[in-house]
mmCIF file of C-alpha atoms in Angstrom:
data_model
loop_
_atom_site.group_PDB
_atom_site.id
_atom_site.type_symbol
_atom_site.label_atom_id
_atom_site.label_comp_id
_atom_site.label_asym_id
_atom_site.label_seq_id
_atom_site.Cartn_x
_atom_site.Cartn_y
_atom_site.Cartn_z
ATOM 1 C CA UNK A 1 112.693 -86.511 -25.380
ATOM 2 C CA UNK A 2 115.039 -83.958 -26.917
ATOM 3 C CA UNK A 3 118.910 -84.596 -26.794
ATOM 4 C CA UNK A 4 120.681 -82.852 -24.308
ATOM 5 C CA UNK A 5 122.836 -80.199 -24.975
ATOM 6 C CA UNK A 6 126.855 -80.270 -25.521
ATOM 7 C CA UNK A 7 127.511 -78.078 -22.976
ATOM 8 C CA UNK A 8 125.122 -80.114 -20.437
ATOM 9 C CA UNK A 9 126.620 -83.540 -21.449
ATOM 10 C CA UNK A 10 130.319 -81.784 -20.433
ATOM 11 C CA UNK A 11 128.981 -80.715 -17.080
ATOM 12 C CA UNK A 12 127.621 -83.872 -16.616
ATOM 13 C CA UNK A 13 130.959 -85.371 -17.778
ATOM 14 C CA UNK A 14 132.467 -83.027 -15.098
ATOM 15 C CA UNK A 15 130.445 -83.514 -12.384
ATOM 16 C CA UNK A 16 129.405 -87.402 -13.276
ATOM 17 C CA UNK A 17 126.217 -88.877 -10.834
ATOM 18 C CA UNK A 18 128.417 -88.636 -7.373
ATOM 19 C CA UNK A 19 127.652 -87.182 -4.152
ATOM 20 C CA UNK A 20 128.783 -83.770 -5.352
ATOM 21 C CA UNK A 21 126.034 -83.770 -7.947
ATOM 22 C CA UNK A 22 123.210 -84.849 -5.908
ATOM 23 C CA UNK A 23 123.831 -82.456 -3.463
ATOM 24 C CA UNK A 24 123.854 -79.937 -5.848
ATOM 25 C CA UNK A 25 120.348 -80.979 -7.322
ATOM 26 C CA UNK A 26 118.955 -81.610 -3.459
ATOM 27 C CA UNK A 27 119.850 -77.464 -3.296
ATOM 28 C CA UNK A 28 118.493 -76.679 -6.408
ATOM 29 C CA UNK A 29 115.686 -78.639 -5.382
ATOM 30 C CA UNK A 30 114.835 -76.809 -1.478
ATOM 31 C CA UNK A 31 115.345 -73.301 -3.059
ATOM 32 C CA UNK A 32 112.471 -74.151 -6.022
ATOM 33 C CA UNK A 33 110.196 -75.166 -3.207
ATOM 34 C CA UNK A 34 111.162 -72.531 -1.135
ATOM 35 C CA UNK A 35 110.546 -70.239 -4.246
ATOM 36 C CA UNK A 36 107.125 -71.860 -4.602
ATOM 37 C CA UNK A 37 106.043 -71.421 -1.615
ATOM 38 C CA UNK A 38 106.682 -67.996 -1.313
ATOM 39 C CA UNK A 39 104.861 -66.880 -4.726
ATOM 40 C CA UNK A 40 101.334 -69.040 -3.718
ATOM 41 C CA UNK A 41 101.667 -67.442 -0.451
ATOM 42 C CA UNK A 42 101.963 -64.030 -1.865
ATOM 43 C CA UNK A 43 98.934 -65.293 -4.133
ATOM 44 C CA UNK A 44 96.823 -66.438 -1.097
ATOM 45 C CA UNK A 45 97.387 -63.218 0.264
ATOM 46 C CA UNK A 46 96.460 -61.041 -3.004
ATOM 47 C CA UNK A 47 93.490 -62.729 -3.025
ATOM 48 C CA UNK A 48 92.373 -62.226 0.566
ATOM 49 C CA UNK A 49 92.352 -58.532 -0.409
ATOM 50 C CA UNK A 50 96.534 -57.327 0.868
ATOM 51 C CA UNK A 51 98.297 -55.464 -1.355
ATOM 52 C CA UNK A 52 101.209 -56.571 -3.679
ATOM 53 C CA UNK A 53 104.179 -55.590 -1.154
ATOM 54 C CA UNK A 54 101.772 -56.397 1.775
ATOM 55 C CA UNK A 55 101.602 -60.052 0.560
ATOM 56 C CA UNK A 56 105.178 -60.803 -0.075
ATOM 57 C CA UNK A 57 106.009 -59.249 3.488
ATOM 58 C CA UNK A 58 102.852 -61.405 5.362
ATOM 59 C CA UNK A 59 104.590 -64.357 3.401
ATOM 60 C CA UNK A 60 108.024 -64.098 4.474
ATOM 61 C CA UNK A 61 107.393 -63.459 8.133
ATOM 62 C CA UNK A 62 105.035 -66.034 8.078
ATOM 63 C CA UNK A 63 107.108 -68.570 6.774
ATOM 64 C CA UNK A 64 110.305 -67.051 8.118
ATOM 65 C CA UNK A 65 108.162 -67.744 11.619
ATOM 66 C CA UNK A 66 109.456 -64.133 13.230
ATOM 67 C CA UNK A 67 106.988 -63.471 15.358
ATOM 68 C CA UNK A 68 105.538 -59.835 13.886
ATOM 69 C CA UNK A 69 102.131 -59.305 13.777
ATOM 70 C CA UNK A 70 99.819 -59.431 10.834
ATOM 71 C CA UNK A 71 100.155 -56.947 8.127
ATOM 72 C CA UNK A 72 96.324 -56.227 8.046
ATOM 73 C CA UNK A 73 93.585 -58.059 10.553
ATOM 74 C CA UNK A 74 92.492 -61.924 9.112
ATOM 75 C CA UNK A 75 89.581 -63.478 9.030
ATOM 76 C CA UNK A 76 88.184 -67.277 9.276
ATOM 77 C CA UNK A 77 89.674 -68.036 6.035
ATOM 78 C CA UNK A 78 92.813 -65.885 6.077
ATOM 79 C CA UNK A 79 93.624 -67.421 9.564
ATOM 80 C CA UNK A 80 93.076 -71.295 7.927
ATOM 81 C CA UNK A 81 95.333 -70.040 4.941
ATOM 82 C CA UNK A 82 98.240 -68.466 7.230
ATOM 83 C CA UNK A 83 98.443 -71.838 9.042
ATOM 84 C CA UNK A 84 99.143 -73.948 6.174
ATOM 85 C CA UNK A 85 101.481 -71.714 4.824
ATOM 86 C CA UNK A 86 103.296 -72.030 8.061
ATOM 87 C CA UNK A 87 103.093 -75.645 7.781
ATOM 88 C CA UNK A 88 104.131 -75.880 4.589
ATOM 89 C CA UNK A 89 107.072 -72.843 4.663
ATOM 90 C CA UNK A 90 108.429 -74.261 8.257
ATOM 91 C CA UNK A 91 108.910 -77.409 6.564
ATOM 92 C CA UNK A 92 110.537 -75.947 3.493
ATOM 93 C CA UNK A 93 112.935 -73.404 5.532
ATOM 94 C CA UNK A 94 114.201 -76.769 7.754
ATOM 95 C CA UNK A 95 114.380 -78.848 4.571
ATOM 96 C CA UNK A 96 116.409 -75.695 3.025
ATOM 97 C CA UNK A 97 118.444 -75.432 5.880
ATOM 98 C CA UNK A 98 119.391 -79.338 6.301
ATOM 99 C CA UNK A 99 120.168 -79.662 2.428
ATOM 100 C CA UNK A 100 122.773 -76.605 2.747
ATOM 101 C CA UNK A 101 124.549 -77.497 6.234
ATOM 102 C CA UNK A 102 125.232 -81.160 5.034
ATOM 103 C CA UNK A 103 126.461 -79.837 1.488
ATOM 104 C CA UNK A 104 128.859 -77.503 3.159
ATOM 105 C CA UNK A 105 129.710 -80.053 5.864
ATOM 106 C CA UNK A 106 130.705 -82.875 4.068
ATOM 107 C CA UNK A 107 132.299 -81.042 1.261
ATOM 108 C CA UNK A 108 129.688 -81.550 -1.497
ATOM 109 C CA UNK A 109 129.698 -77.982 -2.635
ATOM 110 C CA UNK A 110 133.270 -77.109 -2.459
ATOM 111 C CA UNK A 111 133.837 -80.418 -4.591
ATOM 112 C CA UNK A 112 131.243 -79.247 -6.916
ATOM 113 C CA UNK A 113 132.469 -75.980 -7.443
ATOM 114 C CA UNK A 114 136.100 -77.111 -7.852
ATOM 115 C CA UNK A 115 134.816 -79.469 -10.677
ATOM 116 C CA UNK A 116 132.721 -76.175 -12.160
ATOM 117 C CA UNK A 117 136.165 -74.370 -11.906
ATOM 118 C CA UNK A 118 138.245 -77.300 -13.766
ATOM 119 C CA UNK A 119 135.501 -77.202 -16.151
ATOM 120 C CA UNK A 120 136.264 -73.427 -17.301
ATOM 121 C CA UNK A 121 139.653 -74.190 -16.957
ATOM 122 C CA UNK A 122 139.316 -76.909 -19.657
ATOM 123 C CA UNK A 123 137.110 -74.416 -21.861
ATOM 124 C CA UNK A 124 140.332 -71.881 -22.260
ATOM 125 C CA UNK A 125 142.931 -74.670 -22.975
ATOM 126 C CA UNK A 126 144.649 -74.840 -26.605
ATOM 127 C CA UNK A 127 146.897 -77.186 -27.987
ATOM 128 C CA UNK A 128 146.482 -79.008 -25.074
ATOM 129 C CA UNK A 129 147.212 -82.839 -25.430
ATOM 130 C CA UNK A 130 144.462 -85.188 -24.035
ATOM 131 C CA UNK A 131 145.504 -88.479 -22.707
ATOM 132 C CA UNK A 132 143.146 -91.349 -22.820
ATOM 133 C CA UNK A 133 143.980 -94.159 -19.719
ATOM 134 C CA UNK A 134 145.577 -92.765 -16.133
ATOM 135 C CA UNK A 135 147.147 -96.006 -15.221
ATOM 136 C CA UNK A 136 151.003 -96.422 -14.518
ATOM 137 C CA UNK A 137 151.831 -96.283 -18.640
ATOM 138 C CA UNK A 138 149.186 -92.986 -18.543
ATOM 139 C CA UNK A 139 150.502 -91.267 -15.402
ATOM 140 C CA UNK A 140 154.045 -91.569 -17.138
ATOM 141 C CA UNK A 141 153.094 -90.172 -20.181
ATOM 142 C CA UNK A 142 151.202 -87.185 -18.597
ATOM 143 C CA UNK A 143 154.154 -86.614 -16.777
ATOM 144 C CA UNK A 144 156.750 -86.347 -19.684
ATOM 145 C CA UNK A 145 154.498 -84.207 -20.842
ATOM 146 C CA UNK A 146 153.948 -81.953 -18.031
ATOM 147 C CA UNK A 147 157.897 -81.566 -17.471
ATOM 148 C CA UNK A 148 158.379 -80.352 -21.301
ATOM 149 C CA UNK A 149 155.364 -77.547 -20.513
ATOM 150 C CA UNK A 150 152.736 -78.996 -22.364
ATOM 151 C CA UNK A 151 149.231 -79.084 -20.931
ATOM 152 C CA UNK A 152 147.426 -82.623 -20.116
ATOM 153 C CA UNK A 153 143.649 -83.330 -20.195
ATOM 154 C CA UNK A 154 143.416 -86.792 -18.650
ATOM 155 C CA UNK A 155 140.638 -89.397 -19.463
ATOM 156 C CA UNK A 156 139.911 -92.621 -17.482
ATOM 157 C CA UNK A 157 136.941 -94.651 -16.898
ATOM 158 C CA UNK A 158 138.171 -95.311 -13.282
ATOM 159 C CA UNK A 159 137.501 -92.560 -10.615
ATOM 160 C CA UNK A 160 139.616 -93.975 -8.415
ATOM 161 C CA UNK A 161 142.425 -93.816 -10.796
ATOM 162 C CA UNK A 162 141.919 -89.984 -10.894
ATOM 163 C CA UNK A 163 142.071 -89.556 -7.240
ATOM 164 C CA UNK A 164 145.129 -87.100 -6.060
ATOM 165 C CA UNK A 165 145.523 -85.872 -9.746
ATOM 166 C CA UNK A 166 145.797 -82.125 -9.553
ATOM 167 C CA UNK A 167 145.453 -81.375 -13.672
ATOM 168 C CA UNK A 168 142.086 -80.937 -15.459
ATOM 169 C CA UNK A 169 140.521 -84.618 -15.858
ATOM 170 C CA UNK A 170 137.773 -85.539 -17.512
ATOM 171 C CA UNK A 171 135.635 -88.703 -15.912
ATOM 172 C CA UNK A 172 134.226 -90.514 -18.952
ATOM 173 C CA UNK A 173 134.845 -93.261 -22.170
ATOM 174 C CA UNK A 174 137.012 -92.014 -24.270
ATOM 175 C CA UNK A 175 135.591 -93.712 -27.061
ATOM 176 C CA UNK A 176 132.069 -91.465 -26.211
ATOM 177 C CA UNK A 177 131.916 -88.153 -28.125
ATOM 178 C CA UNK A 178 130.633 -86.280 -25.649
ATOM 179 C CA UNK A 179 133.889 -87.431 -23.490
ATOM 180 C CA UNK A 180 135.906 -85.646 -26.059
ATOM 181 C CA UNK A 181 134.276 -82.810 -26.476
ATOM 182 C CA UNK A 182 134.335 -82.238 -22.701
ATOM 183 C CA UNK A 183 138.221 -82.522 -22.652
ATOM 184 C CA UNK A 184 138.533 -79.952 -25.500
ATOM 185 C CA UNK A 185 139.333 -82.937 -28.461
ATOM 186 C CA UNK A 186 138.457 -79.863 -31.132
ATOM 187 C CA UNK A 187 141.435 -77.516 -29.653
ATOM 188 C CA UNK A 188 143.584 -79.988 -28.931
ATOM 189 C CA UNK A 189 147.119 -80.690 -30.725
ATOM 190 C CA UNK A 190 146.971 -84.256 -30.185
ATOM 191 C CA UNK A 191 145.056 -87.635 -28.530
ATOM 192 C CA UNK A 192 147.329 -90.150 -26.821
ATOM 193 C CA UNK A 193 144.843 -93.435 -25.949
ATOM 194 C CA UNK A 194 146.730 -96.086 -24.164
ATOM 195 C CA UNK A 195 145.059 -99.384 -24.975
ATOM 196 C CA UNK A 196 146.946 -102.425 -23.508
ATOM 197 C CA UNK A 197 148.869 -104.964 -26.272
ATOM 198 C CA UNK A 198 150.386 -107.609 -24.952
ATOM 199 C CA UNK A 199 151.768 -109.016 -28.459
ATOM 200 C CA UNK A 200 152.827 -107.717 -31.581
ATOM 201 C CA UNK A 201 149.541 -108.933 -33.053
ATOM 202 C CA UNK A 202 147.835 -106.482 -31.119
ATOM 203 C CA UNK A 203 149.946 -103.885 -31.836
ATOM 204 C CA UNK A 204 149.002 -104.458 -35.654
ATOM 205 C CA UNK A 205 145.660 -104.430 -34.768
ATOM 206 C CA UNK A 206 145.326 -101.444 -33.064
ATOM 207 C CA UNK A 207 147.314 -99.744 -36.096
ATOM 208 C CA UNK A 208 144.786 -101.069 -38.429
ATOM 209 C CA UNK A 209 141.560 -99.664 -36.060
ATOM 210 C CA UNK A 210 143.191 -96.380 -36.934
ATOM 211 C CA UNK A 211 146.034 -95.275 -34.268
ATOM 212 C CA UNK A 212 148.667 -93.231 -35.682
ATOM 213 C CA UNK A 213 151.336 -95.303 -33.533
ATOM 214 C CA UNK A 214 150.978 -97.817 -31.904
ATOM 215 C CA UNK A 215 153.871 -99.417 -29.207
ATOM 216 C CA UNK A 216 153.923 -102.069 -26.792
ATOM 217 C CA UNK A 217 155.989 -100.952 -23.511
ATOM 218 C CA UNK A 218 156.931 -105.060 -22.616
ATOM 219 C CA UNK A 219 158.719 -105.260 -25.886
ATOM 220 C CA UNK A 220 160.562 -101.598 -25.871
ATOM 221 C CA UNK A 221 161.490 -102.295 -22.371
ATOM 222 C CA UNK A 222 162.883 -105.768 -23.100
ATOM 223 C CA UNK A 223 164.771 -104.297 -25.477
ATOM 224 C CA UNK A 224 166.618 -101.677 -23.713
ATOM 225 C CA UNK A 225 167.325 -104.247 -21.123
ATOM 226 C CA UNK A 226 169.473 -106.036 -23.519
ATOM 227 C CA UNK A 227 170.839 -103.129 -24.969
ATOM 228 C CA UNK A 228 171.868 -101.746 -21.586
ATOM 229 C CA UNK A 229 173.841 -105.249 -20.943
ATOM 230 C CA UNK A 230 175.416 -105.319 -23.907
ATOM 231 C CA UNK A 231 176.344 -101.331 -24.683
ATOM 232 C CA UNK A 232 177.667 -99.209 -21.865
ATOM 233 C CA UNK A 233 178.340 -95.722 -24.526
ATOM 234 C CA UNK A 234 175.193 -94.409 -22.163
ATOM 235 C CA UNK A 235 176.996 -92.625 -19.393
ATOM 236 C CA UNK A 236 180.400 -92.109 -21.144
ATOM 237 C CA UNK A 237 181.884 -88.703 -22.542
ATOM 238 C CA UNK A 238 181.047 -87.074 -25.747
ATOM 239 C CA UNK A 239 184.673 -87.993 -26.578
ATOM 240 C CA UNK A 240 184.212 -91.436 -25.925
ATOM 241 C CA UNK A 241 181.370 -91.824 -27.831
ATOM 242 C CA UNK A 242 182.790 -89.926 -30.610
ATOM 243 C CA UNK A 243 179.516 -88.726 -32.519
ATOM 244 C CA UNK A 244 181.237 -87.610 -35.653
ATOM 245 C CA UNK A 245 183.760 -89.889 -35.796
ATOM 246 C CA UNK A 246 180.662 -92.700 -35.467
ATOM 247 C CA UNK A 247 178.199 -91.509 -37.877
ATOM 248 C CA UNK A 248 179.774 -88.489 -39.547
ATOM 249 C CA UNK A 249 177.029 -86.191 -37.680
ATOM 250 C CA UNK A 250 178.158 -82.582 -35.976
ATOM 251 C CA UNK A 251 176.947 -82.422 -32.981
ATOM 252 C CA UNK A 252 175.300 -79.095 -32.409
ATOM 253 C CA UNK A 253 174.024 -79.273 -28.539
ATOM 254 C CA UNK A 254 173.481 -81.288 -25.840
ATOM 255 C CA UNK A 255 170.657 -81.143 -23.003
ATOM 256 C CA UNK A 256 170.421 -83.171 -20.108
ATOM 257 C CA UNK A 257 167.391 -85.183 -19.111
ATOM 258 C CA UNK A 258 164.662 -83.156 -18.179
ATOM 259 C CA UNK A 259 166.855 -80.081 -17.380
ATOM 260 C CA UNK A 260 166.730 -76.898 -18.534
ATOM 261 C CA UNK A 261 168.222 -75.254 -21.313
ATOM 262 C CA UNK A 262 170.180 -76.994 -24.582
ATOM 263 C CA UNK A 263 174.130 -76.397 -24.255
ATOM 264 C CA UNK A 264 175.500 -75.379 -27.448
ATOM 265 C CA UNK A 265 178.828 -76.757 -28.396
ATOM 266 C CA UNK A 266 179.251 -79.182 -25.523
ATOM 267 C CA UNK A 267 182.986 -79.962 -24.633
ATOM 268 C CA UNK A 268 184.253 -83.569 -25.224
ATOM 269 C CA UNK A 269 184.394 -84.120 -21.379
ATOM 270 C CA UNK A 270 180.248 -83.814 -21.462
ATOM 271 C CA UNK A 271 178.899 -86.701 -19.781
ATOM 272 C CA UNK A 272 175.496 -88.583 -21.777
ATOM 273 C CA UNK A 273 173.158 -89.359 -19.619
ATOM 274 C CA UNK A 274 169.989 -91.797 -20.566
ATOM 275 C CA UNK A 275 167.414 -89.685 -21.651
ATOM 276 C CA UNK A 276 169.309 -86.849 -23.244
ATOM 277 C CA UNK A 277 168.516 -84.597 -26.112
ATOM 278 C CA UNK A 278 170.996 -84.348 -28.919
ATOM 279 C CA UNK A 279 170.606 -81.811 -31.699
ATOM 280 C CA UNK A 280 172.851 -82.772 -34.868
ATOM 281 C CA UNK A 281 173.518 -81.709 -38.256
ATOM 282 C CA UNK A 282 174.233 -84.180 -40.855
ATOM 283 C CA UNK A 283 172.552 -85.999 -43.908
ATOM 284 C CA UNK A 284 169.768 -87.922 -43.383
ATOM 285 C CA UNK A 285 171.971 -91.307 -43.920
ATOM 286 C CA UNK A 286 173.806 -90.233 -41.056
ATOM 287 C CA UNK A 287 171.320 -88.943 -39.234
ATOM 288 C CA UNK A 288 169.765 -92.051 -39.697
ATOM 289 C CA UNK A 289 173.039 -93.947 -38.552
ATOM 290 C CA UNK A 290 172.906 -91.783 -35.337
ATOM 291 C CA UNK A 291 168.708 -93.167 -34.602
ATOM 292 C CA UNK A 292 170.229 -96.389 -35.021
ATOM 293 C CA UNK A 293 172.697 -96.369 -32.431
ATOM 294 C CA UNK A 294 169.983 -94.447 -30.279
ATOM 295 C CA UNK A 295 167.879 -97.622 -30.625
ATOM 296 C CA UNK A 296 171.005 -100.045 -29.540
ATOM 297 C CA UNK A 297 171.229 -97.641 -26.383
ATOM 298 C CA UNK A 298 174.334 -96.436 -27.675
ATOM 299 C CA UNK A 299 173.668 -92.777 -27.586
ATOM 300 C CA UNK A 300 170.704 -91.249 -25.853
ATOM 301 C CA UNK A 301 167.206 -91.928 -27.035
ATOM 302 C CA UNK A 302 166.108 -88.718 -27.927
ATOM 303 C CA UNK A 303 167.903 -87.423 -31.306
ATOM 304 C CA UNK A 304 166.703 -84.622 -32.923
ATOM 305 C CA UNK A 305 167.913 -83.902 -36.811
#
């Protein structure tokens, strides 16, 4: 057997071996026979002496069961012939007729051809990031990303995890190529795989199979914890925090969490909220100086040099 093709094994990705899919092969299935019928009844019908258009019209009445009479007279064997194509084109128009009705009723198609539309959707992304594992570590990172205007391509094993996600998704292993491929990985400005590690072990271990970074959210968050209790500069003025004085940094602007545009030359009485961006000018000593306080919780997280 020959290897399927890339752009196959996407759709396949996309529309995975659910309902939706069947249904969409059941169709593709009733309209074949339908098609087959037709052309061996227009064949029967050539051969019983009817012309080309005479044939295909005696075969769709006569499986279309409308009543009109026949196109030229029949004999013995013409009669014998019309009634199995009856038998056999009434059977195929119900069949037809069945697949479509429960497709459309029970939301098969629609699904199918929302997944058809997420697939082209996917095809025109660039510089997207793809994120590898939609549980709760996932579903915060797509949405950091989302709020900064970035586009997400989201990977998980789990359907159900997918459920209610509105983005492009892609139902598959991440560590399968054809996965990859299907959520764009060659246009794509970066992979984000979550992969659980419970222990700083892990966390080597993954860095050694060939991650780029690797963190583990118990420790970061344990840390912060402690750094919340025992600094409280989070929350205070610029003047209280006194950036220059601190680490000999100017401070250049200030943006709050998640909100809009940078403010250039904040006043003193500017209030730092967790989360906010600072853009700073200063050596990288003192830059450095500024990450470090960053890490205590004494400044926002996010510094920018």
């Amino acid at each position: 057997m020959g290897r399927p093709s890339s752009s196959s094994g996407r759709r396949s990705l996309l529309l995975g071996t659910d309902s939706a899919g069947d249904a969409v092969r059941r169709i593709a299935v009733a309209l074949t026979a339908l098609a087959v019928v037709i052309v061996v009844g227009t064949l029967g019908y050539l051969v019983l002496g009817f012309t080309l258009l005479e044939a295909l019209y005696q075969t769709v009445t006569t499986v279309a069961t409308v009543g009109f009479r026949e196109v030229r007279p029949l004999g013995p064997t013409g009669e014998a012939f019309t009634i199995v194509l009856i038998l056999l084109g009434v059977g195929t128009v119900l069949y037809n007729l069945g697949v479509l009705v429960e497709a459309v009723t029970e939301g098969h198609l629609r699904e199918h051809l929302g997944r058809r539309r997420m697939e082209r959707d996917i095809a025109r992304l660039r510089d997207h990031v793809i994120v590898c594992g939609f549980g709760r570590v996932g579903r915060s990172t797509t949405r950091y990303l989302l709020d900064r205007g970035h586009a997400v391509v989201v990977v998980d094993t789990e359907a159900t995890r997918l459920e209610g996600h509105t983005g492009p998704f892609v139902h598959g292993d991440a560590a399968s190529d054809d996965t990859l491929r299907a959520a764009g990985i060659d246009r794509a400005r970066a992979l984000v795989i979550i992969s659980r590690a419970r222990t700083l072990g892990s966390k080597e271990k993954l860095v050694l199979a060939g991650a780029t970074r690797a963190v583990n959210p118990q420790l970061i968050g344990g840390r912060r914890m402690a750094s919340f209790a025992l600094h409280a500069d989070v929350g205070r003025t610029l003047a209280e925090v006194d950036v220059p004085g601190t680490c000999g940094c100017q401070l250049l602007a200030v943006r709050a969490p998640r909100k809009g545009p940078f403010t250039p030359s904040p006043p003193p009485q500017t209030v730092l909220a967790a989360g906010a961006t600072l853009i700073v000018f200063g050596t990288p000593d003192q830059v450095g100086r500024l990450r470090a306080l960053a890490a205590d919780g004494r400044v926002p997280t996010v510094v920018d040099g």
